[in-house]
Amino acid sequence: MRILLLASAFNSLSQRLHAELRDRRHQVEFQLAGDDEELSATVARFRPDVLLAPMLRTAIPQEVWSELTCLIVHPGPPGDRGPSSLDRAIQDGRTEWGVTVLQAEAEMDAGPVWAAEPCGLPEHGKSDLYRNEVSDAAVAAALLAVERVASGTYVPQPQHGPGWRRTVRTRPFLRQHDRRIDWAADPTETVLRRLRAADSQPGVLDELCGGEWFLHGGHREPLLRGRPGELLATRAGAVCRATSDGAVWIPELRRRRTPGGPATFKLPAVTALGALLPPLPEALAPLMPDEGERPGWSDIGYREDGPVGLLRFAFPGGAMSTEHCRRLLAAYRFALGRPTSVLVLGGGRDFFSNGIHLNVIEAAQDPAAESWANITAMDDLVAEVLATTDRLVVSALGGNAAAGGMMLALAADEVWCRAGSVLNPHYRLMGLYGSEYWTYTLPRRVGAAEAGRLTEQALPVSAAAAERIGLVDRVLDCGPGEFGANAAHLAGLLAASPAAQQRIAAKKAVREADERAKPLAAYREEELAVMRRQFFTPESPYHALRSAFVHKRPVPAGLLART
Ligand code: COA
């Protein structure tokens, strides 16, 4: 079928559908929503059999939906209507939810239902759920709906009449007023639900240290207590704030924009508050907690399961600042000191990594110097993984990975990902040549021609396609909540396999031969020579592209053509 994907952003779900529909041999074109004339022109030129809208903030014009079957992916079960479905479901504490694919009509979300799929809502932030449980359900429902349209015989279920047994509930947009936290009265449970419902966007508007801030993300703190609303401690760039009956960790903040003031964006909480932050203790969490110890939230943690070491990390948005890279490198070195034969990197749900931290760079006094510091810290981490020859290293991607974050994964001996992962092994869209030793690892895995295609075309790759071309070694077909345990189990089998020791011995020999052929330092030097030029040339597209990305502005016309 010829399928036109229409979305307000080429976001994770749009990318996943784009990749999965192409895998199924459909002809797919993507159109950014917002310009009705452009949309009509694309429809006239591409002549799609169906239009599929995975994420829309604007309505489809009548002249399009009256001529062409237009399918809307709505993140709510049949009968649910409104623009804040998922936010409301999380804020209300729902644990079961769903996704509906319905036909566009004049009234929003009121068209006949082509397919629907239930999904669970475990206790995670909205964007995480959207990229995982909701995305799995949305893809299943959208593929079924496309199949039904293709059949030419399926009659969608109108949301009224004899076959309709659901209640229709239209719920309005969730405003900041409805998200507000009353720190003196709200228990931790309520605070966490509000924070999760607004994570990663729009955040919860609040007052802190004499200013107005949007709070992004929230995790329960088991031990620290204080006067409700008070800041108690910092940890890994996050701040801990007391609730009426406990405390929560808030990893990121965004200053409220003042009228006429500069645009603001999310930053690690400690960086965002800067000098406004009162003196607070850094409540370090042990990297490897003792049995029964409950240190609470941390972005990096290590544990062992027999001969398997599990180094888990989870950074908001998958972005890794200089500081994140350095802490993860220290944790990696700690893991290398442990008596294991397989080391699993990642294994958590959601993003593995999306490379250097573009927001922290944008906020730096000298973005070029910070870009440089960040990429060298990232390279130091990747170098350590590449140089590990005394055990097998597995990158376990529970979610998506992109740019340098994808190349970090490729430094391991094996790369495993979840069936729903979307991989973007390229840097071009950020105007960068890239580093992380990708010129060594990517062709080694997929061959020079495929590496050229991936980096030039700069398209998202589904897990299935990634396995087919050798970008990943294994795809785990499981839910996001089971990925970590499944990966740990498989790593245990790998460690116990008779071949493991031979592979470790062979790995050392291969690394030494590769080093003789061309030292790792030479790859790094060549990549960084290009990156240095891109960072330290103020007119290079990277700076404008980064700024557009961080401020969520459209990419300036013609800029990508220069990359
Ligand atoms: N630095 C800072 N923030 C980043 C980031 C990065 N490298 N990568 C992703 N994020 C943030 C996004 O701004 C977004 O924040 P929000 O939730 O507050 O809106 C969040 O992480 C999720 O990203 P989003 O773009 O919404 O997810 P997606 O699944 O639609 O797209 C990517 C994923 C990876 C394609 C896209 O985020 C991207 O291009 N990231 C930049 C990759 C890059 O060029 N890295 C630098 C070179 S190494």
XYZ file of C-alpha atoms and ligand atoms in Angstrom:
611
model
C 0.000 0.000 0.000
C 0.988 3.611 -0.418
C 0.882 5.088 3.064
C 1.263 8.750 3.892
C 2.432 9.253 7.474
C 1.333 12.614 8.819
C 2.612 13.841 12.180
C 3.392 17.045 14.024
C 6.962 15.779 14.540
C 8.975 12.848 13.226
C 8.895 11.512 16.791
C 9.658 8.044 18.141
C 6.262 6.544 17.253
C 6.267 8.055 13.745
C 9.808 6.753 13.249
C 8.872 3.293 14.459
C 5.817 3.113 12.203
C 7.857 4.461 9.286
C 10.458 1.718 9.812
C 7.976 -1.095 10.497
C 5.694 -0.265 7.550
C 8.698 -0.117 5.206
C 9.842 -3.488 6.607
C 6.446 -4.811 5.480
C 7.111 -3.537 1.966
C 4.627 -0.679 2.065
C 5.544 2.482 0.222
C 5.760 5.113 2.944
C 6.165 8.851 2.765
C 6.365 11.178 5.753
C 4.728 14.586 5.839
C 5.109 17.103 8.649
C 1.689 18.442 9.710
C 0.890 22.126 9.911
C 0.774 23.312 6.302
C -2.579 22.292 4.756
C -1.626 23.400 1.240
C 1.545 21.358 1.341
C -0.439 18.369 2.613
C -2.951 18.633 -0.267
C -0.064 18.868 -2.731
C 1.597 15.758 -1.233
C -1.687 13.841 -1.396
C -2.149 14.856 -5.060
C 1.430 13.841 -5.955
C 1.895 10.704 -3.823
C -1.727 9.463 -4.205
C -1.724 7.444 -0.970
C -4.154 4.569 -0.345
C -4.379 5.636 3.255
C -3.143 8.439 5.513
C -1.925 7.420 8.960
C -1.451 10.053 11.665
C 0.507 8.716 14.659
C 0.775 12.056 16.509
C -1.147 15.149 15.507
C -1.521 18.469 17.265
C -3.636 19.963 14.459
C -6.758 18.763 12.605
C -6.641 17.198 9.140
C -8.447 19.488 6.650
C -11.866 18.306 5.491
C -10.908 18.225 1.820
C -8.312 15.571 2.698
C -10.318 13.320 5.069
C -13.438 13.455 2.909
C -11.516 12.039 -0.095
C -9.052 9.698 1.563
C -9.254 7.260 4.495
C -7.362 9.031 7.273
C -6.467 7.005 10.360
C -5.726 8.762 13.620
C -3.771 7.028 16.382
C -5.356 8.102 19.657
C -3.502 7.247 22.902
C -6.613 6.143 24.757
C -9.063 3.216 24.684
C -12.179 3.332 22.447
C -14.599 6.001 23.630
C -11.902 8.137 25.235
C -11.593 11.556 23.603
C -9.568 14.683 24.149
C -6.075 16.124 23.782
C -4.596 15.019 27.149
C -5.644 11.360 27.312
C -2.388 9.873 28.449
C -1.589 12.716 30.855
C -4.985 12.299 32.503
C -4.765 8.514 32.667
C -1.423 8.750 34.496
C -2.493 11.589 36.774
C -5.650 9.610 37.672
C -3.524 6.598 38.574
C -4.846 4.270 35.843
C -2.891 1.050 35.460
C -4.686 -0.240 32.348
C -5.103 1.872 29.267
C -5.190 1.447 25.481
C -4.707 2.879 22.012
C -7.395 3.346 19.356
C -6.993 3.843 15.620
C -9.990 5.749 14.367
C -11.043 7.439 11.190
C -10.763 11.222 10.958
C -14.055 13.091 10.850
C -15.216 16.611 11.609
C -15.478 15.943 15.345
C -12.139 15.154 17.040
C -11.688 11.468 18.055
C -15.335 10.677 17.173
C -14.833 8.688 13.941
C -15.360 4.955 13.439
C -12.841 2.631 15.092
C -10.579 0.567 12.803
C -8.564 -1.134 15.539
C -7.819 -0.899 19.255
C -5.230 -2.468 21.521
C -5.052 -2.479 25.343
C -1.835 -1.658 27.220
C -0.678 -1.447 30.824
C 0.499 1.789 32.437
C 3.226 0.867 34.954
C 4.695 3.613 37.148
C 6.876 5.523 34.672
C 6.899 8.964 33.116
C 4.505 9.724 30.276
C 7.154 9.923 27.532
C 8.700 6.650 28.638
C 5.269 4.970 28.545
C 4.568 6.632 25.203
C 7.787 5.236 23.705
C 7.192 1.785 25.191
C 3.835 0.288 26.284
C 1.788 2.828 24.315
C 4.046 2.563 21.281
C 3.781 -1.264 21.263
C -0.021 -1.025 21.390
C -0.107 1.776 18.806
C 2.034 -0.163 16.346
C -0.055 -3.326 16.777
C -3.315 -1.380 16.285
C -1.991 0.684 13.369
C -0.658 -2.376 11.509
C -3.990 -4.144 12.035
C -5.911 -1.078 10.835
C -3.716 -0.839 7.707
C -4.321 -4.536 7.034
C -8.063 -3.988 7.428
C -8.044 -1.042 5.043
C -6.051 -3.136 2.552
C -8.615 -5.941 2.765
C -11.199 -3.598 1.254
C -13.963 -5.426 3.089
C -13.590 -4.424 6.729
C -16.261 -2.109 8.102
C -14.983 0.050 10.983
C -17.089 0.309 14.135
C -18.963 3.641 14.433
C -18.874 5.133 17.940
C -22.660 4.879 18.242
C -25.457 2.517 17.277
C -26.121 -1.131 18.132
C -22.533 -2.485 17.882
C -21.093 0.176 20.243
C -20.946 -0.837 23.910
C -18.502 1.736 25.302
C -19.013 4.941 27.215
C -17.855 8.063 25.406
C -15.856 10.427 27.596
C -14.502 13.675 26.219
C -12.015 15.221 28.585
C -10.500 18.660 28.172
C -6.869 19.693 27.877
C -4.985 19.252 31.162
C -3.836 22.750 32.164
C -1.007 23.687 34.537
C -3.653 24.654 37.076
C -4.824 20.993 37.159
C -1.263 19.703 37.438
C -0.270 21.882 40.389
C 1.385 20.208 43.394
C 0.433 21.256 46.916
C 3.647 20.319 48.694
C 2.191 20.865 52.164
C -0.791 18.585 51.595
C -0.064 16.163 48.739
C 1.328 12.768 49.707
C 4.264 11.340 47.720
C 1.931 9.146 45.665
C -0.002 12.162 44.360
C 3.161 14.174 43.757
C 4.701 11.334 41.747
C 1.563 10.866 39.647
C 1.534 14.573 38.796
C 5.229 14.591 37.954
C 4.927 11.437 35.826
C 1.873 12.744 33.979
C 3.863 15.826 32.943
C 7.154 14.087 32.137
C 8.933 14.820 29.904
C 6.626 17.612 28.707
C 5.218 20.052 29.729
C 6.572 19.581 33.272
C 4.787 20.801 36.406
C 4.924 24.548 36.992
C 6.093 25.351 40.508
C 8.057 27.749 42.679
C 11.551 26.910 43.757
C 14.425 28.965 45.169
C 12.528 32.195 44.545
C 11.773 31.498 40.869
C 9.169 29.803 38.689
C 10.228 26.470 37.270
C 8.783 23.524 35.402
C 9.662 20.305 37.223
C 10.554 17.367 34.954
C 10.632 13.768 36.149
C 10.050 12.308 39.579
C 11.307 9.324 41.569
C 10.470 8.169 45.067
C 13.072 8.722 47.830
C 12.844 6.011 50.518
C 14.708 7.587 53.445
C 15.224 11.357 53.388
C 12.547 13.408 55.120
C 12.016 17.126 55.815
C 9.621 20.034 55.945
C 7.166 19.661 53.001
C 8.369 21.558 49.933
C 11.923 21.934 51.290
C 14.951 20.886 49.214
C 16.832 18.196 51.122
C 19.777 17.011 49.055
C 21.277 16.627 45.602
C 22.250 13.443 43.791
C 23.663 13.034 40.302
C 22.431 16.476 39.252
C 18.916 15.944 40.657
C 17.334 17.646 43.690
C 15.417 15.895 46.446
C 12.287 17.656 47.707
C 10.187 16.777 50.738
C 6.491 15.956 50.318
C 3.894 15.810 53.101
C 4.835 12.192 53.886
C 8.162 11.506 52.190
C 10.359 12.925 49.446
C 10.959 12.747 45.695
C 13.923 13.191 43.365
C 13.470 15.679 40.519
C 16.166 15.243 37.859
C 15.491 18.207 35.553
C 14.115 21.747 35.632
C 13.151 24.346 33.054
C 12.865 28.010 34.013
C 9.533 29.630 33.174
C 10.055 32.037 30.314
C 9.522 35.650 31.314
C 7.562 37.875 28.891
C 10.063 39.086 26.288
C 12.818 37.030 27.961
C 15.002 34.423 26.300
C 13.606 30.963 25.507
C 14.264 28.362 28.178
C 14.870 24.627 28.031
C 15.352 21.657 30.338
C 18.606 21.142 32.205
C 19.792 18.880 35.017
C 18.236 20.443 38.144
C 21.525 21.366 39.836
C 22.847 23.012 36.648
C 19.562 24.862 36.093
C 19.432 26.294 39.621
C 23.134 27.166 39.675
C 23.891 29.804 42.293
C 20.240 29.831 43.444
C 20.689 26.407 44.975
C 21.124 26.584 48.773
C 23.999 24.547 50.265
C 22.767 20.933 50.249
C 24.425 17.614 51.004
C 25.191 15.342 48.027
C 23.357 12.145 49.056
C 25.515 9.658 47.196
C 23.897 6.342 46.326
C 26.207 3.327 46.454
C 26.956 2.080 42.954
C 26.557 -1.513 44.103
C 24.116 -1.555 47.027
C 24.439 -4.285 49.643
C 21.780 -6.975 49.825
C 18.625 -5.407 51.290
C 19.982 -1.840 51.046
C 17.480 0.596 49.482
C 19.350 3.669 48.335
C 16.475 4.855 46.125
C 16.778 6.523 42.736
C 20.067 6.787 40.952
C 20.906 7.166 37.255
C 23.710 4.560 37.380
C 23.731 1.266 39.269
C 25.642 -2.000 39.230
C 24.663 -5.474 40.368
C 25.775 -9.009 39.785
C 24.062 -12.231 38.964
C 26.709 -14.974 39.244
C 29.255 -14.452 36.446
C 27.241 -11.604 34.922
C 27.767 -7.939 35.789
C 24.865 -5.605 35.033
C 25.750 -1.934 34.641
C 22.453 -0.111 34.304
C 22.189 3.554 33.407
C 19.262 5.800 32.506
C 19.718 9.477 31.666
C 16.702 11.706 30.892
C 16.144 11.839 27.131
C 19.136 9.509 26.726
C 21.361 12.600 26.724
C 24.837 12.162 28.195
C 26.676 15.262 29.392
C 30.404 15.365 30.091
C 29.603 14.675 33.718
C 27.329 11.700 32.885
C 30.035 10.208 30.646
C 32.683 10.574 33.331
C 30.517 9.004 36.022
C 29.557 6.157 33.731
C 33.215 5.587 32.848
C 34.086 5.414 36.559
C 31.248 2.902 37.066
C 32.428 0.904 34.048
C 35.940 0.738 35.511
C 34.471 -0.416 38.805
C 32.577 -3.160 36.918
C 35.814 -4.223 35.225
C 37.331 -4.794 38.649
C 34.677 -7.373 39.453
C 35.023 -11.127 38.855
C 32.570 -11.557 35.967
C 32.891 -12.989 32.480
C 29.987 -11.118 30.846
C 29.238 -7.451 31.441
C 25.868 -6.077 30.338
C 25.733 -2.361 29.579
C 22.285 -0.817 29.854
C 19.450 -3.286 30.184
C 16.987 -0.707 31.489
C 13.811 0.330 29.770
C 13.519 3.296 27.420
C 16.446 5.174 25.812
C 19.848 3.517 25.836
C 21.615 6.713 24.813
C 21.191 9.600 22.372
C 24.778 10.824 22.532
C 26.193 14.085 23.811
C 23.933 16.369 25.866
C 22.831 19.083 23.472
C 20.925 21.074 26.131
C 23.867 21.240 28.521
C 26.057 22.282 25.589
C 23.561 24.956 24.513
C 23.498 26.370 28.065
C 27.287 26.429 28.418
C 29.174 29.731 28.317
C 31.271 28.329 25.501
C 29.183 25.725 23.603
C 32.067 24.784 21.310
C 34.367 24.031 24.250
C 31.603 22.108 26.027
C 30.872 20.115 22.855
C 34.533 19.215 22.756
C 34.653 18.240 26.435
C 31.503 16.138 25.993
C 32.687 14.267 22.909
C 36.081 13.524 24.413
C 34.431 12.227 27.611
C 32.159 10.065 25.456
C 35.140 8.795 23.460
C 37.008 7.942 26.677
C 34.057 5.771 27.709
C 33.783 4.076 24.312
C 37.565 3.499 24.251
C 37.350 1.674 27.572
C 34.609 -0.605 26.230
C 36.564 -1.313 23.060
C 39.691 -2.078 25.073
C 37.921 -4.621 27.316
C 39.430 -7.954 26.374
C 39.098 -9.961 29.587
C 35.312 -10.501 29.359
C 32.444 -10.254 26.912
C 30.510 -7.009 26.854
C 26.879 -6.875 25.764
C 24.990 -3.652 25.036
C 21.351 -4.224 25.960
C 19.028 -1.627 24.432
C 15.632 -1.713 26.116
C 14.586 1.271 24.034
C 15.857 3.586 21.344
C 19.388 4.741 20.631
C 20.716 7.401 18.314
C 23.856 9.089 17.040
C 26.783 8.716 19.446
C 24.552 6.738 21.802
C 24.059 4.095 19.122
C 27.772 4.029 18.400
C 28.472 3.595 22.134
C 26.369 0.420 21.940
C 28.386 -0.827 18.957
C 31.602 -0.814 21.005
C 30.390 -3.983 22.769
C 30.899 -7.534 21.509
C 27.179 -8.088 21.160
C 24.298 -5.686 20.753
C 20.833 -6.785 21.838
C 17.717 -4.702 21.560
C 14.025 -4.924 22.265
C 11.735 -5.623 19.325
C 10.246 -2.134 19.663
C 13.578 -0.257 19.596
C 14.158 2.372 16.934
C 17.784 2.936 16.050
C 19.298 6.002 14.412
C 22.935 5.170 13.611
C 23.844 8.537 12.106
C 24.799 12.108 13.021
C 23.993 14.024 9.846
C 20.750 15.540 11.114
C 22.771 17.353 13.794
C 25.317 18.517 11.232
C 28.057 16.370 12.714
C 30.558 13.896 11.306
C 30.483 11.981 14.582
C 33.049 10.255 16.736
C 32.733 7.449 19.321
C 35.037 5.389 17.049
C 32.120 4.828 14.673
C 34.451 4.679 11.664
C 35.893 1.516 13.274
C 32.769 -0.115 14.726
C 30.028 0.552 12.179
C 31.724 -0.807 9.007
C 33.088 -3.693 11.112
C 29.501 -4.699 11.844
C 27.554 -3.909 8.686
C 30.208 -3.459 5.999
C 31.407 -0.234 4.395
C 28.573 0.072 1.863
C 25.808 -0.329 4.453
C 27.622 1.996 6.849
C 27.644 4.598 4.061
C 23.934 4.116 3.422
C 23.000 4.355 7.102
C 24.981 7.508 7.733
C 23.986 9.239 4.479
C 20.288 8.384 4.393
C 19.982 9.151 8.111
C 16.745 7.159 8.428
C 15.447 5.333 11.507
C 16.033 1.561 11.505
C 13.633 -0.906 13.136
C 14.956 -3.656 15.394
C 14.121 -6.304 12.772
C 15.930 -4.429 9.997
C 18.880 -3.798 12.325
C 19.201 -7.525 12.952
C 18.959 -8.268 9.245
C 21.881 -5.972 8.372
C 23.966 -7.023 11.383
C 23.688 -3.758 13.283
C 22.386 -5.755 16.233
C 22.917 -9.419 17.060
C 19.745 -10.294 18.864
C 16.215 -8.934 19.134
C 14.270 -9.667 22.310
C 10.578 -9.888 21.567
C 9.218 -8.913 24.961
C 7.459 -6.094 26.739
C 9.476 -3.120 28.037
C 9.018 -4.301 31.630
C 10.514 -7.718 30.925
C 13.492 -6.606 28.893
C 15.967 -6.204 31.766
C 15.265 -9.620 33.285
C 15.311 -11.314 29.873
C 18.606 -9.692 28.942
C 20.119 -10.723 32.306
C 18.909 -14.288 31.790
C 20.388 -14.489 28.288
C 23.647 -13.007 29.556
C 23.726 -15.798 32.150
C 23.359 -18.387 29.387
C 26.102 -16.670 27.405
C 28.442 -16.728 30.413
C 27.690 -20.410 31.025
C 28.191 -21.434 27.397
C 31.323 -23.457 26.672
C 32.197 -21.023 23.890
C 32.399 -18.013 26.204
C 36.031 -18.507 27.309
C 37.140 -19.221 23.745
C 35.399 -16.101 22.561
C 37.154 -14.051 25.247
C 40.532 -15.443 24.188
C 39.765 -14.877 20.500
C 38.559 -11.357 21.215
C 41.954 -10.392 22.600
C 43.711 -11.682 19.495
C 41.315 -9.877 17.140
C 41.711 -6.612 19.047
C 45.507 -6.905 18.891
C 45.419 -7.641 15.142
C 43.047 -4.721 14.556
C 45.298 -2.485 16.628
C 48.297 -3.428 14.486
C 46.316 -2.760 11.306
C 45.173 0.657 12.542
C 45.363 1.832 16.153
C 42.174 2.935 17.844
C 43.887 6.246 18.551
C 44.123 6.877 14.806
C 40.363 6.412 14.324
C 39.728 8.792 17.194
C 42.170 11.383 15.916
C 40.673 11.356 12.404
C 37.091 11.621 13.644
C 37.915 14.339 16.148
C 39.812 16.375 13.576
C 36.537 16.794 11.657
C 34.486 17.287 14.820
C 36.885 19.945 16.078
C 36.321 21.960 12.885
C 32.560 21.547 13.182
C 32.518 22.569 16.844
C 34.901 25.514 16.607
C 33.525 27.053 13.393
C 30.667 29.295 14.551
C 29.016 29.173 11.086
C 28.988 25.371 10.900
C 25.410 23.995 10.584
C 25.850 22.088 13.866
C 25.396 25.204 16.002
C 22.164 26.287 14.290
C 20.835 22.717 14.164
C 21.611 22.157 17.847
C 19.975 25.401 18.826
C 16.839 24.522 16.788
C 16.713 21.063 18.398
C 17.123 22.335 21.951
C 14.584 25.142 21.513
C 12.229 22.844 19.570
C 12.215 25.195 16.592
C 11.904 24.036 12.977
C 15.216 23.410 11.237
C 16.219 26.552 9.311
C 15.569 26.110 5.570
C 18.461 24.769 3.551
C 20.611 23.996 6.551
C 20.441 20.211 6.279
C 21.522 20.361 2.655
C 24.839 21.800 3.906
C 25.564 18.834 6.190
N 20.695 15.983 24.014
C 19.722 16.574 24.747
N 18.457 16.168 24.753
C 18.146 15.136 23.966
C 19.087 14.475 23.162
C 20.418 14.918 23.216
N 21.387 14.327 22.532
N 18.470 13.493 22.491
C 17.188 13.518 22.866
N 16.985 14.516 23.753
C 15.732 14.864 24.413
C 14.760 15.574 23.483
O 14.967 16.964 23.460
C 13.441 15.210 24.091
O 13.178 16.044 25.167
P 11.650 16.307 25.599
O 11.128 14.978 25.994
O 11.751 17.252 26.708
O 10.944 16.864 24.404
C 13.691 13.822 24.651
O 15.088 13.668 24.787
C 13.191 12.733 23.746
O 13.660 13.010 22.444
P 12.691 13.134 21.218
O 13.426 13.854 20.143
O 11.362 13.644 21.608
O 12.562 11.604 20.947
P 12.306 10.907 19.614
O 12.230 9.478 19.950
O 11.188 11.538 18.900
O 13.633 11.186 18.739
C 16.048 11.157 18.395
C 14.804 10.555 19.103
C 17.230 10.487 19.017
C 15.980 10.883 16.911
C 16.129 12.670 18.623
O 15.921 12.935 19.992
C 17.488 13.226 18.247
O 17.747 13.477 17.081
N 18.374 13.455 19.257
C 19.679 14.044 19.027
C 20.693 12.987 18.669
C 22.019 13.671 18.408
O 22.203 14.281 17.385
N 22.929 13.603 19.374
C 24.124 14.377 19.317
C 25.204 13.808 18.486
S 26.011 12.496 19.334
